[in-house]
């Protein structure tokens, strides 16, 4: 007997070919009814015999398109309707329940790539070819449901052949909202010397690519519009072009990423594993940090001194055409870096590109399809753990991954009916919304000190809030009173949870791994505001979702000049050696010669406590070692000292040094914190890490002529050993074997690939950031989950809000 049901399918189910997929399932099984999009997801009315209906539901659930993600299927009984076939009907506005998800942008699929280079295809060399399996999504949408009229493609009326494909449920371009061709779609433009030409035909477009390749081969610089913004492009094997790009972009030393034609091309310079190849050639195509081959030769200025190279493959039709034609002219790889002036947001508008990038690029390839959201390229690496396996590590999460939400385990979700908005940190900023079990972490935005980045952060906040219909009821922010994100949160008329920076780091790991229990969290980074007012950054925390205690921290060292120590790490090294009573060491005296008479001033600042905060930061210790060894005394970009120190350690291993040999002189002592007996539990710890012996050994070896590379390796191993030893002490005291690692220092491949296997060998369960970076890109997620857990405890009456005159609706965290 025929029965009927209604399905409400939620998740990433729009813009991924889901309705034609449902249509094909129904057609195959003989199900009648209809399917349509609405702002809550995909709605299906299905009629068939009971066993056929069950088979249909299972087929929809189990065989969904690769780009789709089904979060939930709700099944309701329904009345039989007068229908004899299955059809796809027009989308409907409104509806009750949570808003559906939007697919991230997808790299050009194999089928479209084949058509792109097929002379017999009507889209031969069309720069905007796409289908339901690939192309722009989040970067062109205005509102839900995801229909053409709600995207920047709404300005382009389809021609008859495209409209026929769009209307054919059996065609792979059925309801592909960006579907277009030479006759009806967007066109590229070429601007040079104040004149703009349009590629309205294939011949005109080909002429533009020919001019672009000619410019690149002559050492010129291009600005090329992509999915989420412009790229700046030059020949990666032309030393003069690379140097010119650096000078014009004002990007002194930070390594450039490159684009290559294929994984095989990448293998000419880099080691490429199976996992790395899958990332390079998959549906996202992020920048993948690959180990360079020992015989790799790069031009100066591309990635100086490093043992990794950021590589990506073409992911848009424009990039495929440019790379194809460049390779045909004898080129091998292109610098492909964000189209912006250093430290500003990526440019997304053609007119803005003329104003902002006109002095950097010799010519601009733009187009008349508008970008609705700024998205940089995502950056990832694959970590290899000996006898443990491998793990994906994000360095930057943006294009291809956001806005796909992270799914929070039961118990970690937002309180019922609440939407939590976490504002994130000051650097490498993201924001995060949590609604029910979905955590929407925005794309990487940047460093908030820049006014334009501040605007871009607010722009992303508003976009997520509007598009996904999330009106915050509770805010979370950092405790740092001077962070702009914190100041913004404090100005809002909403209850607020302020979360300590390193607690947020560790909770982000717990949240990603679905953990709702106590753990030992190592949070090693450069800067974080401590509850005692000092600058934290070398923390071992006993924590859960709502509370933490400082189990251990690195002994405080002075930062004479404050932030100046970050830009001039020899000053930081002076503070480190002052605290260790090593300033009189002959190697230290030699290292500080470039400071001239400044040591006298630094002494006065430290002794008088003038502009001299104290820090426990591991990041500053790595900067100090790098400066003392002469590896990076004057960094040109953030964390360059630590990055170059890691590269030096890698060179030592490549030269034959034993990375498993731990030099006993390079030790980080772990001792009882005597301040515990006279201080509150908030601003002290049980144990102290003391790196003074390691710096003593570093100076001794430097004096006796040991190579800086070998010293860098021994220095790294000291921190590996310290983490493992501290974890063993923690387990002995508390009986807890769960360890979480987070913070920017753990972007160090060497540390991660040595710490994790050793901890695993000792029987520890190790949790890592896997879907957000361990650097500050994870902070907003951690803040949001702390706020969710705190709010639920407040609702249960487990915590009281202090009744103070200046409370202003603030919800306290446990460590206040």
PDB file of N, CA, C and O in Angstrom, residues 558 560 578 600-614:
ATOM      1  N   UNK A 558      62.317  38.856  31.860  1.00  0.00           N
ATOM      2  CA  UNK A 558      61.929  40.229  31.519  1.00  0.00           C
ATOM      3  C   UNK A 558      61.990  40.486  30.014  1.00  0.00           C
ATOM      4  O   UNK A 558      62.798  39.894  29.292  1.00  0.00           O
ATOM      5  N   UNK A 560      62.671  43.722  28.234  1.00  0.00           N
ATOM      6  CA  UNK A 560      62.992  45.157  28.266  1.00  0.00           C
ATOM      7  C   UNK A 560      62.590  45.841  26.956  1.00  0.00           C
ATOM      8  O   UNK A 560      63.090  45.509  25.887  1.00  0.00           O
ATOM      9  N   UNK A 578      69.729  37.616  31.306  1.00  0.00           N
ATOM     10  CA  UNK A 578      69.733  38.358  32.588  1.00  0.00           C
ATOM     11  C   UNK A 578      69.084  37.506  33.669  1.00  0.00           C
ATOM     12  O   UNK A 578      69.610  37.377  34.780  1.00  0.00           O
ATOM     13  N   UNK A 600      73.426  48.712  28.539  1.00  0.00           N
ATOM     14  CA  UNK A 600      73.339  49.554  29.744  1.00  0.00           C
ATOM     15  C   UNK A 600      71.905  50.047  29.940  1.00  0.00           C
ATOM     16  O   UNK A 600      71.386  50.044  31.061  1.00  0.00           O
ATOM     17  N   UNK A 601      71.281  50.455  28.839  1.00  0.00           N
ATOM     18  CA  UNK A 601      69.892  50.918  28.923  1.00  0.00           C
ATOM     19  C   UNK A 601      68.966  49.766  29.293  1.00  0.00           C
ATOM     20  O   UNK A 601      68.048  49.935  30.111  1.00  0.00           O
ATOM     21  N   UNK A 602      69.217  48.603  28.717  1.00  0.00           N
ATOM     22  CA  UNK A 602      68.373  47.445  29.016  1.00  0.00           C
ATOM     23  C   UNK A 602      68.488  47.068  30.488  1.00  0.00           C
ATOM     24  O   UNK A 602      67.486  46.711  31.127  1.00  0.00           O
ATOM     25  N   UNK A 603      69.697  47.136  31.028  1.00  0.00           N
ATOM     26  CA  UNK A 603      69.884  46.875  32.462  1.00  0.00           C
ATOM     27  C   UNK A 603      69.041  47.822  33.300  1.00  0.00           C
ATOM     28  O   UNK A 603      68.370  47.411  34.261  1.00  0.00           O
ATOM     29  N   UNK A 604      69.096  49.112  32.953  1.00  0.00           N
ATOM     30  CA  UNK A 604      68.342  50.107  33.712  1.00  0.00           C
ATOM     31  C   UNK A 604      66.840  49.845  33.622  1.00  0.00           C
ATOM     32  O   UNK A 604      66.112  49.967  34.621  1.00  0.00           O
ATOM     33  N   UNK A 605      66.370  49.472  32.432  1.00  0.00           N
ATOM     34  CA  UNK A 605      64.945  49.208  32.269  1.00  0.00           C
ATOM     35  C   UNK A 605      64.504  48.023  33.121  1.00  0.00           C
ATOM     36  O   UNK A 605      63.443  48.053  33.749  1.00  0.00           O
ATOM     37  N   UNK A 606      65.324  46.970  33.123  1.00  0.00           N
ATOM     38  CA  UNK A 606      64.970  45.774  33.900  1.00  0.00           C
ATOM     39  C   UNK A 606      65.004  46.076  35.394  1.00  0.00           C
ATOM     40  O   UNK A 606      64.064  45.747  36.138  1.00  0.00           O
ATOM     41  N   UNK A 607      66.097  46.707  35.840  1.00  0.00           N
ATOM     42  CA  UNK A 607      66.248  46.976  37.268  1.00  0.00           C
ATOM     43  C   UNK A 607      65.170  47.943  37.780  1.00  0.00           C
ATOM     44  O   UNK A 607      64.676  47.799  38.899  1.00  0.00           O
ATOM     45  N   UNK A 608      64.795  48.911  36.932  1.00  0.00           N
ATOM     46  CA  UNK A 608      63.805  49.909  37.353  1.00  0.00           C
ATOM     47  C   UNK A 608      62.385  49.496  36.985  1.00  0.00           C
ATOM     48  O   UNK A 608      61.436  50.227  37.300  1.00  0.00           O
ATOM     49  N   UNK A 609      62.240  48.351  36.282  1.00  0.00           N
ATOM     50  CA  UNK A 609      60.935  47.850  35.841  1.00  0.00           C
ATOM     51  C   UNK A 609      60.193  48.890  35.004  1.00  0.00           C
ATOM     52  O   UNK A 609      58.973  49.053  35.103  1.00  0.00           O
ATOM     53  N   UNK A 610      60.965  49.570  34.116  1.00  0.00           N
ATOM     54  CA  UNK A 610      60.384  50.562  33.217  1.00  0.00           C
ATOM     55  C   UNK A 610      60.093  49.891  31.877  1.00  0.00           C
ATOM     56  O   UNK A 610      61.013  49.380  31.213  1.00  0.00           O
ATOM     57  N   UNK A 611      58.828  49.872  31.482  1.00  0.00           N
ATOM     58  CA  UNK A 611      58.425  49.247  30.209  1.00  0.00           C
ATOM     59  C   UNK A 611      59.044  47.862  30.065  1.00  0.00           C
ATOM     60  O   UNK A 611      59.581  47.510  29.013  1.00  0.00           O
ATOM     61  N   UNK A 612      58.975  47.088  31.129  1.00  0.00           N
ATOM     62  CA  UNK A 612      59.576  45.755  31.118  1.00  0.00           C
ATOM     63  C   UNK A 612      58.585  44.746  31.697  1.00  0.00           C
ATOM     64  O   UNK A 612      58.645  44.397  32.883  1.00  0.00           O
ATOM     65  N   UNK A 613      57.648  44.295  30.886  1.00  0.00           N
ATOM     66  CA  UNK A 613      56.758  43.226  31.350  1.00  0.00           C
ATOM     67  C   UNK A 613      57.532  41.919  31.477  1.00  0.00           C
ATOM     68  O   UNK A 613      58.628  41.768  30.917  1.00  0.00           O
ATOM     69  N   UNK A 614      56.956  40.969  32.193  1.00  0.00           N
ATOM     70  CA  UNK A 614      57.569  39.650  32.331  1.00  0.00           C
ATOM     71  C   UNK A 614      56.732  38.621  31.574  1.00  0.00           C
ATOM     72  O   UNK A 614      55.513  38.736  31.478  1.00  0.00           O
TER      73      UNK A 614
END
